[in-house]
Every structure is written in C-alpha cells, then in structure tokens.
XYZ file of C-alpha atoms in Angstrom:
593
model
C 88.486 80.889 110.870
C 84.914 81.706 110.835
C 82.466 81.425 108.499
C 81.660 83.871 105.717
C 79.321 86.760 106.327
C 76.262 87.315 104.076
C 75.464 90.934 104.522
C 78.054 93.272 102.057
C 78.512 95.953 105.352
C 78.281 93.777 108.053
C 80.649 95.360 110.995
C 82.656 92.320 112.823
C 82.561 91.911 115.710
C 84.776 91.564 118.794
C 87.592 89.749 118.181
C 87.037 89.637 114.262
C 88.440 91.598 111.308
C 87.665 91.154 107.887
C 89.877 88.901 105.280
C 90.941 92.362 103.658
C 92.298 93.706 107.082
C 94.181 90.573 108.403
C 95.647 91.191 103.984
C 96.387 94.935 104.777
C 98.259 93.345 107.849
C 100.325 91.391 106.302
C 101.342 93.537 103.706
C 102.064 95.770 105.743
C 104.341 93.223 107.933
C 105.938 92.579 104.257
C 107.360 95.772 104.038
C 104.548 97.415 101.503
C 104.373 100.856 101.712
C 102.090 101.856 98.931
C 99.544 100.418 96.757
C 98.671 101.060 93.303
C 95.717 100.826 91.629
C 92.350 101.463 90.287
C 88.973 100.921 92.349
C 85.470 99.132 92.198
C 82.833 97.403 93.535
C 84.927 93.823 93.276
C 88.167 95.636 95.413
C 86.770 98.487 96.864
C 86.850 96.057 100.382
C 90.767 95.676 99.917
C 91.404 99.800 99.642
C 88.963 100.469 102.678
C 91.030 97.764 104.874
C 94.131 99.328 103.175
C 93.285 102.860 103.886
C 92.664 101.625 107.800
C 96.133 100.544 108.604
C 97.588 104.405 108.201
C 101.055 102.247 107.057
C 100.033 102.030 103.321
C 99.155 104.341 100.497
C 96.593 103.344 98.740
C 97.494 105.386 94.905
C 94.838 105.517 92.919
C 96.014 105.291 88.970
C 94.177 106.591 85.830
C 94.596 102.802 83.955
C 94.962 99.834 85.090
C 98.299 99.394 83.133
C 99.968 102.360 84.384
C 99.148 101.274 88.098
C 100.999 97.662 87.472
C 103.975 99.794 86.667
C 103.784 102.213 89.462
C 104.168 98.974 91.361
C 106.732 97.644 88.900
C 108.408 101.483 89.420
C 108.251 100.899 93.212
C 109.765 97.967 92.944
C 113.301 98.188 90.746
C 113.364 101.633 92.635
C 113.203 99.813 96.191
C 114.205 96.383 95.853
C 110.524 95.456 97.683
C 107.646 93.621 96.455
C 105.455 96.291 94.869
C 101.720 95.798 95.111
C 98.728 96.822 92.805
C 95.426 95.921 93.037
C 92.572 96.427 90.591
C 88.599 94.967 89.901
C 87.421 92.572 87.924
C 86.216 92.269 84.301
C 87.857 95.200 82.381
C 90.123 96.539 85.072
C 91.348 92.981 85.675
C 92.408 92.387 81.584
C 93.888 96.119 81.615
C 96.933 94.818 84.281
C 97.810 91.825 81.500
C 100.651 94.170 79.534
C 101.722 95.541 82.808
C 102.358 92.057 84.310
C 104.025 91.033 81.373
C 106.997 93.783 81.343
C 107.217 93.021 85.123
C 107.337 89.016 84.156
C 109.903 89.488 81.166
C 111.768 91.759 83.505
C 111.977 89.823 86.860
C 110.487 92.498 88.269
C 108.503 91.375 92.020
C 105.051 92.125 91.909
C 101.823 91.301 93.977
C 98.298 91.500 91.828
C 95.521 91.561 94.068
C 92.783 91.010 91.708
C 89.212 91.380 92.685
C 85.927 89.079 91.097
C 82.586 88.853 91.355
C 80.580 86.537 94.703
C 81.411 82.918 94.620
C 77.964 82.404 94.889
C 77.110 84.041 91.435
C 80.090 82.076 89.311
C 78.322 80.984 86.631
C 75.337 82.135 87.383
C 75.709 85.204 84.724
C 77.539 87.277 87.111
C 78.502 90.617 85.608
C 82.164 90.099 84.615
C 82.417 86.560 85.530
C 85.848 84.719 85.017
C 85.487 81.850 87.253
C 85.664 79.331 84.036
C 82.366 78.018 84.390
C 79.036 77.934 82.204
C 80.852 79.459 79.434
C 82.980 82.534 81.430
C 86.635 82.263 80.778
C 89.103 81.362 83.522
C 90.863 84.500 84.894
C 93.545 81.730 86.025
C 94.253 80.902 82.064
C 94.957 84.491 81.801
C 97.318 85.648 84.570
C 99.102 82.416 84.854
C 101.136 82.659 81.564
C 102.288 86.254 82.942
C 103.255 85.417 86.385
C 105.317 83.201 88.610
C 102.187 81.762 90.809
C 98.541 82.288 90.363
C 95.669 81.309 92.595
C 91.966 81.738 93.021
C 91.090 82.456 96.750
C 88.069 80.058 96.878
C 87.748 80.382 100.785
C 89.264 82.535 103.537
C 91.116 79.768 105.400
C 93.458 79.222 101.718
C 94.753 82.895 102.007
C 97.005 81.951 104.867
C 98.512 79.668 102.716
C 98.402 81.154 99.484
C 99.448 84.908 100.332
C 102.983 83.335 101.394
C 103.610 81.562 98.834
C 102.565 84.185 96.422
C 104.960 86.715 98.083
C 107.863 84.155 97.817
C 107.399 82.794 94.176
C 107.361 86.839 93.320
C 110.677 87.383 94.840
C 112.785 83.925 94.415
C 114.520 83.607 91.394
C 113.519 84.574 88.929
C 111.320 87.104 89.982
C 108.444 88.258 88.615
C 104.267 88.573 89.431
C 102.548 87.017 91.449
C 98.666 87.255 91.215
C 95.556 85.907 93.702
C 92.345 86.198 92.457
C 90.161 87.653 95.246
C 86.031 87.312 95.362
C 84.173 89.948 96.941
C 82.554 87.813 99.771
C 86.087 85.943 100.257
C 87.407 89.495 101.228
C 84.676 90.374 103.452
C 84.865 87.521 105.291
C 85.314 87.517 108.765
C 88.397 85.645 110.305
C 90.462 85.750 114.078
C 92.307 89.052 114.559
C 95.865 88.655 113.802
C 96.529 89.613 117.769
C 94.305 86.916 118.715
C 96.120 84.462 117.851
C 96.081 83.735 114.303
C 99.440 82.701 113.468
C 100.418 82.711 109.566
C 102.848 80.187 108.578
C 106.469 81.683 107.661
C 107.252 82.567 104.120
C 108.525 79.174 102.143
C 109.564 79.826 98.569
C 107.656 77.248 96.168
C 110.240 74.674 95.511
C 109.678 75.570 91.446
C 110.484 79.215 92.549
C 113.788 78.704 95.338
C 117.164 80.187 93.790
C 120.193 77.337 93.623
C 123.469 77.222 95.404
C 126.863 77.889 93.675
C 128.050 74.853 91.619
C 131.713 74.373 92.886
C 132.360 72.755 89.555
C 130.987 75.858 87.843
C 133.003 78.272 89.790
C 135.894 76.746 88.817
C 135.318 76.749 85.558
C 134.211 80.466 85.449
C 137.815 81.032 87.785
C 139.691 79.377 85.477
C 138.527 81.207 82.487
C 138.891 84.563 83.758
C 142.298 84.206 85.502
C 143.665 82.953 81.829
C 143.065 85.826 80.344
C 145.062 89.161 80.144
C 141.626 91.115 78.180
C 138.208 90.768 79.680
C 135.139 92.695 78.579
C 132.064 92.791 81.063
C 128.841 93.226 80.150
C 126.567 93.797 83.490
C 122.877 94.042 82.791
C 119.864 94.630 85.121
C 120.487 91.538 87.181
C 123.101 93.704 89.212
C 120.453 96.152 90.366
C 118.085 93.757 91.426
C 120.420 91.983 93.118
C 122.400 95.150 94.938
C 124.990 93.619 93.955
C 127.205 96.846 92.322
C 129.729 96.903 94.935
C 130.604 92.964 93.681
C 130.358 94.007 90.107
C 133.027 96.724 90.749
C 135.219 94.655 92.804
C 135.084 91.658 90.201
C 136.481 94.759 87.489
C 139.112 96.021 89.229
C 140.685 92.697 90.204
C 140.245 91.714 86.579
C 141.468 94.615 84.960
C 138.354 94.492 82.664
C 136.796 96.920 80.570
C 132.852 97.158 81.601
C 130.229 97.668 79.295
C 126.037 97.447 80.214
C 122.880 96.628 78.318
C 120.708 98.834 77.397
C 118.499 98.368 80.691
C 121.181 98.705 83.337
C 123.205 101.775 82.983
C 123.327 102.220 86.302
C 124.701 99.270 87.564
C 128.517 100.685 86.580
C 129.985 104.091 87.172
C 129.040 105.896 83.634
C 132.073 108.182 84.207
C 134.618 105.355 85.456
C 137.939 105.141 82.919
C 137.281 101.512 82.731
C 133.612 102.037 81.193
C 133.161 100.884 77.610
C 129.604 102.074 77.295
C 126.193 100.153 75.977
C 126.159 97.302 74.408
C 123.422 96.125 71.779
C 121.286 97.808 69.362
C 121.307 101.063 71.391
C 124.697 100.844 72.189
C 128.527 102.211 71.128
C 130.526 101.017 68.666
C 133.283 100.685 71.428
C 131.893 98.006 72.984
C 132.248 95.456 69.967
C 135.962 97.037 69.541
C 136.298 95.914 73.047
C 134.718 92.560 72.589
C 136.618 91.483 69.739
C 139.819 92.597 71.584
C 139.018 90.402 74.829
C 140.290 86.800 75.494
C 136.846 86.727 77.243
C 133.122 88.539 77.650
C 132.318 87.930 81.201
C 128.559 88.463 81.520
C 127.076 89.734 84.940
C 123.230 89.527 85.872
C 122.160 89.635 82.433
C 121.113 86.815 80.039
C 122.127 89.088 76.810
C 119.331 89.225 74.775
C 118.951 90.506 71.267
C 118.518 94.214 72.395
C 121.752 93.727 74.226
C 123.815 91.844 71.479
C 122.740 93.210 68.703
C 125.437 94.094 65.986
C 127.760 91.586 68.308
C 126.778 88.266 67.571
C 129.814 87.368 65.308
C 132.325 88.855 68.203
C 130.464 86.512 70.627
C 130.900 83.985 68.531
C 135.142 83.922 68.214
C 135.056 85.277 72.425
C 134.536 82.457 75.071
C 131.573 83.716 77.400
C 131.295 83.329 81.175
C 127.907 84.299 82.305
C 127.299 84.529 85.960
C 123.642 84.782 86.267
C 120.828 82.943 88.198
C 119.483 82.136 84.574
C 121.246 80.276 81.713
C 122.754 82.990 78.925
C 120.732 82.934 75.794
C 124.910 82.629 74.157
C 127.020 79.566 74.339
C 128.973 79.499 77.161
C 129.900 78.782 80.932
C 127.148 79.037 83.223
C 127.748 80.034 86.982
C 123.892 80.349 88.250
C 122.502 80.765 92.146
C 123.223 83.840 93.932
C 124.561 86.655 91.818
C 126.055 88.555 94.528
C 127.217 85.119 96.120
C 128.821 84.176 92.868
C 130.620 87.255 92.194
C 132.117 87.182 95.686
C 133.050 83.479 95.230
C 135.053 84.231 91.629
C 136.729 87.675 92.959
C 137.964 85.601 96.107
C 140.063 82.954 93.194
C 141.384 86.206 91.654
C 144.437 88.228 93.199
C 143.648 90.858 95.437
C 145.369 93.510 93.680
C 143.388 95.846 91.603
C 144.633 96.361 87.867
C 143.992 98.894 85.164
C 142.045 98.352 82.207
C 143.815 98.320 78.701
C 143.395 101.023 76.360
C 139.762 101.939 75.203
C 138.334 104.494 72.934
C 135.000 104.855 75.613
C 131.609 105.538 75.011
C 131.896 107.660 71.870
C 128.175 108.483 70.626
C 127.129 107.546 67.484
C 125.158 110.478 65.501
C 123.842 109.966 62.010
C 123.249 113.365 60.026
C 120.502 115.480 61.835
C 117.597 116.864 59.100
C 118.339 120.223 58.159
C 116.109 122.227 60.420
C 112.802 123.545 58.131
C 112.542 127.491 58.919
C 111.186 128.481 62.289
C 110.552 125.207 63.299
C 112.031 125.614 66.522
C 112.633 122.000 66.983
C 115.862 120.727 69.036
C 117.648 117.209 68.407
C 117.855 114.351 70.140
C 121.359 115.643 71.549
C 120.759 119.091 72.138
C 117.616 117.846 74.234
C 119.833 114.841 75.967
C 122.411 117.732 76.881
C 120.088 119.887 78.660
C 118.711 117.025 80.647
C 122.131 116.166 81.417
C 123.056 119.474 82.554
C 119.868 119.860 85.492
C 119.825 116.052 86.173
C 120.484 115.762 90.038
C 123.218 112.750 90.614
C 120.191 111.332 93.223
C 117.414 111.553 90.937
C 115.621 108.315 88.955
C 115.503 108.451 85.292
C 113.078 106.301 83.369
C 113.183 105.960 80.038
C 110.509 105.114 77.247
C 110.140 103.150 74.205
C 110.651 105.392 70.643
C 113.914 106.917 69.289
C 113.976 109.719 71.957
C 113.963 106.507 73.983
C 117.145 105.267 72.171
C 118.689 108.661 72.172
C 118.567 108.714 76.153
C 119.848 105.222 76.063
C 122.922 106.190 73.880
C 123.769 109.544 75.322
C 122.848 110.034 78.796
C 124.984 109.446 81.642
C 123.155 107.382 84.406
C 122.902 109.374 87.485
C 125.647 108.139 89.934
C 122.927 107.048 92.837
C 119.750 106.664 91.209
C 118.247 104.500 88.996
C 118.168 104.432 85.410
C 115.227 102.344 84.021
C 114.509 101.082 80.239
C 111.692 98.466 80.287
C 112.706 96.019 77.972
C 110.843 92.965 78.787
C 107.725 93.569 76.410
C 109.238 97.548 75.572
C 105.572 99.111 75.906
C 104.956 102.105 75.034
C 103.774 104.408 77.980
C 105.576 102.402 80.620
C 107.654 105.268 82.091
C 104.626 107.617 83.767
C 103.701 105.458 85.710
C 106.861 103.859 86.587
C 108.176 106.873 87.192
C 105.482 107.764 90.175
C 105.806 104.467 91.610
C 109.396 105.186 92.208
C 109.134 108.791 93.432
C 106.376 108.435 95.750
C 108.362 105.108 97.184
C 111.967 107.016 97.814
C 110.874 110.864 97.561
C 113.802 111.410 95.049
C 112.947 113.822 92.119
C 112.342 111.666 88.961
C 112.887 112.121 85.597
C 110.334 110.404 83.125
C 111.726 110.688 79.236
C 109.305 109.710 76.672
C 107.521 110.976 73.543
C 104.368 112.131 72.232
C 103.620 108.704 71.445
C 104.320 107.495 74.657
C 102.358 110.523 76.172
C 98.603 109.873 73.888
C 99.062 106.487 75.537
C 99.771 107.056 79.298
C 100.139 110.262 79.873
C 97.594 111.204 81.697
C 98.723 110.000 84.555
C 100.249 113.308 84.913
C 97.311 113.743 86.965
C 98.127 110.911 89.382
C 101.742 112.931 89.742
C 99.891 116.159 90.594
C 97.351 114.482 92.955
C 99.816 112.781 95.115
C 102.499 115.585 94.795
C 104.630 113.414 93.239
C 108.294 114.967 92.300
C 108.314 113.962 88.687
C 109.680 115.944 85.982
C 108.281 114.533 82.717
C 110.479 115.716 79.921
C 108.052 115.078 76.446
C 110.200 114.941 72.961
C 107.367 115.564 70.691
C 107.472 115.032 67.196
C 104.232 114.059 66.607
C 104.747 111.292 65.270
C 105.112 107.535 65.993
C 108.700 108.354 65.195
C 110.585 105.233 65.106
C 107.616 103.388 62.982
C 108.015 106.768 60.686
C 112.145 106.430 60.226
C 111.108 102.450 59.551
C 108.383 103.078 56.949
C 110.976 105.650 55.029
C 114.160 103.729 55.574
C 113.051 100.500 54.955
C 109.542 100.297 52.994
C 110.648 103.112 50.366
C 108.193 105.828 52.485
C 105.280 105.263 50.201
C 102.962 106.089 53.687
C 102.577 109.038 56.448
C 100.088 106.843 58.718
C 102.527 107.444 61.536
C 102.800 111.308 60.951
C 100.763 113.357 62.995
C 99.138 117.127 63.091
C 100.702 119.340 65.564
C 99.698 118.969 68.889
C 100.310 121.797 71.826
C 101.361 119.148 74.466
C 102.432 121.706 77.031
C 99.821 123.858 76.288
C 97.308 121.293 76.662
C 98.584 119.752 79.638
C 98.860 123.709 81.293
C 95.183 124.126 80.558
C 94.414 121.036 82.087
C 96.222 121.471 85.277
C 96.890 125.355 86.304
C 98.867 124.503 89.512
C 101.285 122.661 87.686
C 104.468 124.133 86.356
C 104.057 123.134 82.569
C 105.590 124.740 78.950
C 107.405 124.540 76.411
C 111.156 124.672 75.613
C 112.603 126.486 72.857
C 115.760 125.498 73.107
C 118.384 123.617 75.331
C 118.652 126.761 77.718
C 114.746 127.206 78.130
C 114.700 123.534 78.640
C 117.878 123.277 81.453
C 116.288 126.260 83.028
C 112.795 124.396 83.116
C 114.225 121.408 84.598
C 116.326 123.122 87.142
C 112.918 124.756 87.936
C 111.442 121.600 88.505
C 114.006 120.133 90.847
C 113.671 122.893 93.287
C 110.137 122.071 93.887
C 108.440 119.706 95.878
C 105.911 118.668 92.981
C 105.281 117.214 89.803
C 106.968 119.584 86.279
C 106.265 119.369 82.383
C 108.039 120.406 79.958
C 107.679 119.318 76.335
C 110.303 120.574 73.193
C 109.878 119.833 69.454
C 112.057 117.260 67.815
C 112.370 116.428 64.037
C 110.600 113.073 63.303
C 112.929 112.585 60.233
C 115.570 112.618 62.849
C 117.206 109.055 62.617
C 118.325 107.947 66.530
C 121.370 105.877 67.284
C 119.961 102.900 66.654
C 121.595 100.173 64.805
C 118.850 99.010 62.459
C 118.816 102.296 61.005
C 122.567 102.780 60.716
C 123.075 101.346 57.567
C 120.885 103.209 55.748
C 122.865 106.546 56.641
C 126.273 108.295 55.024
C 128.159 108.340 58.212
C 127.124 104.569 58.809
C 128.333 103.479 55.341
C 131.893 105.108 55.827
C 132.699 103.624 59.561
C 131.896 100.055 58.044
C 133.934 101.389 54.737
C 137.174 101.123 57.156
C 139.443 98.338 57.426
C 139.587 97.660 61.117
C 135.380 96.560 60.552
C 133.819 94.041 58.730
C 131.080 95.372 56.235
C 127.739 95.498 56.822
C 127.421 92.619 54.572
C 129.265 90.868 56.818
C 127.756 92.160 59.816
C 123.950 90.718 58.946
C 121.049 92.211 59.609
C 119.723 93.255 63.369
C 115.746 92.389 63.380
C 114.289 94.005 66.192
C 110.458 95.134 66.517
C-alpha cells in the first residue's frame, strides 16, 4: 500500500482508490446493503466512498442511537451483519447505548467510527480520544460493549483488522464489532482491489469461533429427554438468530412437548400451534409455570433464561431438571449442550423416535388482565387490549413487529400473536427506551415488508423523531403510539409500590398525532378513537407504500400484565388464593428495573 496523502481532496490517481472505497468494497462483498448513520467532518470520507458503489444505502439517522439500531433492526430482520457508522466526539459517545442492546442481545453489528488526524492526537485536536495528553481512549469505551475493538493506526492494518472485526461480530456469541477510523487513515490512498490487492479470507478470532457438539453432552441431553413422558420448551431468541425454527419444531413434535418462548422470541414458535403454552417470565402466562411444574423436564432452546424470562418460575425450575441447548451456558442449573444450535437440535431429534406425538393437555396462552380504571368521562382513552385487538386485526401475517419498553410494551408482549413469517422483536438486552423507531426502519428498508413499531409516548419524546428518517426514505412503517402521557410503568411503580406520594412521571396532554401531522403533511398521521378508527387506520397504512402514524389514548393508571404488579391487584390476590398455587408469599418477590 502506498503512503498516506496530505491534501483532504486529493483525487487518486490511476490505479489508486482511497481506504474508504477499497471499505465500501468490501462491505459490499460482505453482503451490506445499507448503512446507518449520522454524518461529519471525521466520516463524511466513508459515506462519499459509500454513496459511490450504487450497492449500499447510505441512511442517514436523526441520533446516533437510533442509527445503531437501524443496524441492529437490519440485522435480527436479515440475519446479516448490519453496519452504522457515525463521527467522532459526541456522535461517537451517542452509539454507546445502542451497542450495548446489540452486545447484550448477540445482535452482529459493524461500528465504523470516525476520529480526528493522527497527526493532531494529542495535540488538542477537537474531540480527541486517542488516550494521549489527557484525551480519553475511545478504545476504553467501545471495548466493554463489543466483541473486538481496534484503532486503525495505518491503512495497511485495515486488511487485517476489517476481517477479523466482521468475524468476531458474527461467531458466537455475536455482538459489535467497532474500528476506530482517523480521517487521514480513510483518505489514504491504497492498490485498487482489481489490481491486485488480495484481502486475506475471513478467520474468526480464536476468542470469538463457536465449539463443536460435545458427544458426552448430547448424550446426556438424549438421555434426559427420551426419559421423560412431559417436556416443556422454552425457545428464546437464539432460534431466530440461528434460523433454526424448522429444528425447534421438529425437536417438539418428536417430543411431544408443550412449547413456551421468552419474552423476546415469540416468533420463533407457531403462536397459534395446539402445542403452544405461551410466554414465559415476567411478561408471560400463568400457563407456562402450570406447564413447568407438570413436566419431568424444561428443555431450553437458544435462550440462556434470564430473569425477564423466569420470572415468577424460579421455584418450578428448581424441582424440574433443565436441558439447555444453547451456544452459551444457562444462567439455571442444568445440562449444557453448547456449539451449533441448529447442529445440536438436529443431533438430539436424530436419538429421539421419528414419530411425531401430541402434546398433553394444556390450558394455552390465557391472558392475564388485572381490573382496567374505570374510564373518567369523555376521555376517549382505549386499553391496552382493546388497542392490542385492533392491531391484531390489520396486522399482515408478513409484516415485522417491534416492540418497546413501557407497559404498552408488556401488553404487546402478553397479548399479541407473533405474525406467522415476520419477526417479532422486544429488545431486552439493556430494554431502552426508544429502541423500536429505529429498529423498526432498519428492518423495513432491509426486507421491504410493512413494519409495525409499538411504543409509547415515552418511548416517542425519546426517539421518535425518527419518524422523519421513515418519511425520507419511504420507509413502510406503521408506528402505532399508546399515549398516556406518562412514564407509565414508573407511574403504576410509584403508586403500587411507594404509596403514590409523587406525579413526577405524569405528564400534560400532548397532541402526538396532531403534532406529528403538522410536522409532516405528506404523511398519513391521526388519531384513533377507538379500536375501529384504529383497525381502519392501520389497514390504511398497509395499503401504502410509505411510512403511517397513528396514536390512541390509554389510561396511565392502567396496570399491564406484568408480574411485579400482580400482587398488588384483586384478581391477582384470588388466583394465588387457590389451592392448585402456592401464595405469593411463597412465590417471592420478582425485582426487575
């Protein structure tokens, strides 16, 4: 490779591209179709090459946050490596919480993170990270947040470090990757790629590379399952990221096994199949744990069941041998069957008679509904269910759903079917709030499938402006906004369990659809009265091409199916009155944030 240029718009020459176009190249040869982001001096180099190579999208996003999950959208949507790329200083801290989720989530990722001229590192460059005469290290930052991190100090190191980036993002587990790019490092001039310039093949970091199947551990998981007449599954997001549904099902049906999900992977099992128990955790139905403690043995598949997935089931767990077939160790005691997930579930459904058998007896995904607030006089306002039901109703069976944080969050979690081929998404890695609008572009502007982005007004103050990304790409999302202006579920916690002596979460009343149809006149935004107004809105919206809005009121007194706030209702108190359930007493308490 050639030296380094000195002159910011020097053209190369014959022969030549920049370090940013032989970059573009290769992502494109990765498979990248689109790249999120936000611009600046420090990147701007990277979206020029980008824009060049007519194969990628360069997306521009309104925060830096909201473009890491466009690229975290793009990627549980697509199975690919999603990309996003933003400046340094500022922009570079804003991707931190975005990388995160995508980290806690095993979600691939590429950062492409501009800085400042080597040659001004600590030299009081403006928004110097380089670590030296008194800057912090940008490496300190991203590396706690991602699977490999590397400073590009030169443009011979990229050959070597883009690689290995790409395949510590998408080995087991997944999750970001991030190279930290200097501004003369990307204008650099190196040997076109057709010249010559041969990059070495991908080779996963031997930290990152995935393990084989333990024959020791595959008979063990073999054995279990094959002793026993009852088996509960609990399939989490693993099975998506894996593609490895087709397995999943299989594995049931020889097994005879009822199959429950967490609360992030509803649509990893047919929501509609007989053999469906429902959710399991803190957002979950009270079937599941009837199934659990009736099993001989809680097979878990592609999940690691965390708290949000356990909750309330801890003491079933705990008188149920596990079997967790996962790349990662269960966070429950019990036997581990790691390495390929789609591998492993072919390797244990090939020990189990072909035959397919019915599952026992279940009572199914019954939803839980504590007492609704009586409605105050011309409020207008529509619960959680009425809302869920219209969505329900005008959801297309192709479409992507992604769901955000609150208790309309929950609500969607509890009571709406996934669609049967699209994806249904709850990120919750770190559970930030805002997450879903730009998730929910990544994904639609990757497939082309109408979207569905649930959230609330919360959610909305925080991110929601990306609405504008959606209408300047054409995106076909249909944001659905439950506002109760309020920070709802902090609300229902300050009233339930610190005796409601403060409204700091309680809100005037904002016009959300109003404001948002002000804001953008070509875009099909209002307001739904009730659950006809709002199915006819979202029907609306899937026969266009284009971004929709459509807000309705909800109660913020209105307590969601969420088990930390179960016990504090009527309905609660008599289920766990009945002698088939322990009593809440007995249960313990479920701490989540």
């Amino acid at each position: 490779m050639t030296a380094m240029t000195d002159t910011a718009r020097e053209i190369p020459g014959e022969g030549v591209v920049r370090l940013v176009d032989y970059l573009a190249a290769e992502l494109t040869r990765a498979g990248v179709t689109h790249m999120f982001g936000v611009g600046g001096a420090n990147i701007e180099d990277l979206y020029d090459a980008v824009h060049r190579t007519g194969t990628i999208r360069g997306v521009v996003a309104k925060h830096e946050f909201s473009a890491v999950t466009m690229a975290d959208g793009y990627a549980r949507a697509t199975r690919r490596l999603g990309v996003v790329a933003a400046t340094s200083g500022g922009g570079a801290m804003n991707l931190v919480p975005g990388l995160a989720e995508a980290y806690a989530s095993r979600v691939p990722v590429l950062a492409l993170v501009g800085q400042p001229p080597t040659g001004q590192e600590g030299l009081g460059a403006f928004q110097d990270s380089s670590g030296k005469a008194g800057s912090f290290d940008a490496r300190e930052v991203f590396t706690p947040v991602s699977r490999f991190c590397a400073r590009v100090d030169d443009a011979d190191s990229l050959v070597e470090l883009l690689p290995r980036a790409i395949a510590a993002a998408q080995a087991d587990p997944k999750g970001p990757a991030v190279l930290l790019l200097p501004k003369d490092v990307q204008q650099a001039q190196v040997e076109s790629p057709d010249r010559g310039l041969t990059p070495p093949p991908v080779v996963p970091l031997p930290t990152a590379s995935a393990p084989g199947l333990e024959p020791e551990a595959v008979d063990a998981a073999s054995a279990a399952l094959r002793g026993a007449s009852r088996v509960l599954v609990i399939a989490g997001e693993g099975v998506a990221a894996a593609d490895a549904r087709a397995e999943l099902a299989e594995l049931a049906r020889r097994l005879g096994a009822w199959v429950a999900v967490t609360p992030d992977a509803k649509d990893v099992f047919d929501n509609r199949a007989t053999r469906f128990a429902g959710v399991a955790g803190v957002m979950g139905h009270a079937n599941v744990e009837d199934c659990l403690r009736r099993a001989d043995v809680c097979l878990l598949v592609g999940t690691r069941l965390p708290l949000l997935a356990r909750g309330g089931l801890d003491q079933a767990l705990a008188a149920t041998p596990v079997v967790c077939i996962d790349p990662e160790p269960p966070f429950v005691a019990g036997i581990a069957l790691g390495g390929n997930l789609r591998d492993a579930l072919r390797a244990v459904a090939g020990r189990l008679p072909p035959r397919p058998l019915p599952c026992p007896e279940h009572a199914g995904p019954l939803p839980t509904l504590p007492p609704a607030p009586v409605p105050q006089a011309g409020a207008g306002t529509l619960s959680y269910a009425e809302a869920v039901a219209a969505v329900e109703a005008a959801l297309p069976q192709d479409a992507h759903v992604f769901v955000d944080a609150g208790n309309a969050g929950a609500s969607a979690v509890h009571l709406l079917p996934a669609p049967r081929h699209g994806r249904f998404v709850v990120a919750v890695g770190m559970g930030g709030m805002g997450y879903t609008f730009g998730a929910g572009i990544g994904a639609a502007l990757a497939t082309g499938r109408r979207t569905y982005v649930l959230a609330g007004d919360g959610a909305f103050f925080m991110h929601g402006m990306e609405v504008h990304t959606a209408a300047e790409y054409d995106a076909p999302v249909t944001f659905v906004i439950f506002n109760n202006n309020a920070h709802a579920m902090c609300a229902v916690r300050e009233e339930l369990i610190q005796g409601g002596v403060r409204s700091d979460d309680l809100f005037a009343r904002t016009d959300v659809a109003g404001g948002v149809a002000t804001a953008f006149p070509a875009l099909d935004a209002g307001r739904a009265g009730d659950g006809a107004q709002l199915r006819r809105a979202l029907l609306r919206g899937n026969a266009s091409s284009g971004p929709a809005f459509v807000a309705v009121d909800c109660d913020p007194r209105e307590i969601p199916p969420f088990l930390p706030f179960l016990s504090f209702t009527a309905s609660a108190e008599n289920t766990e009155s009945t002698e088939s359930e322990e009593s809440s007493d007995e249960r313990g308490p479920v701490h989540v944030g």
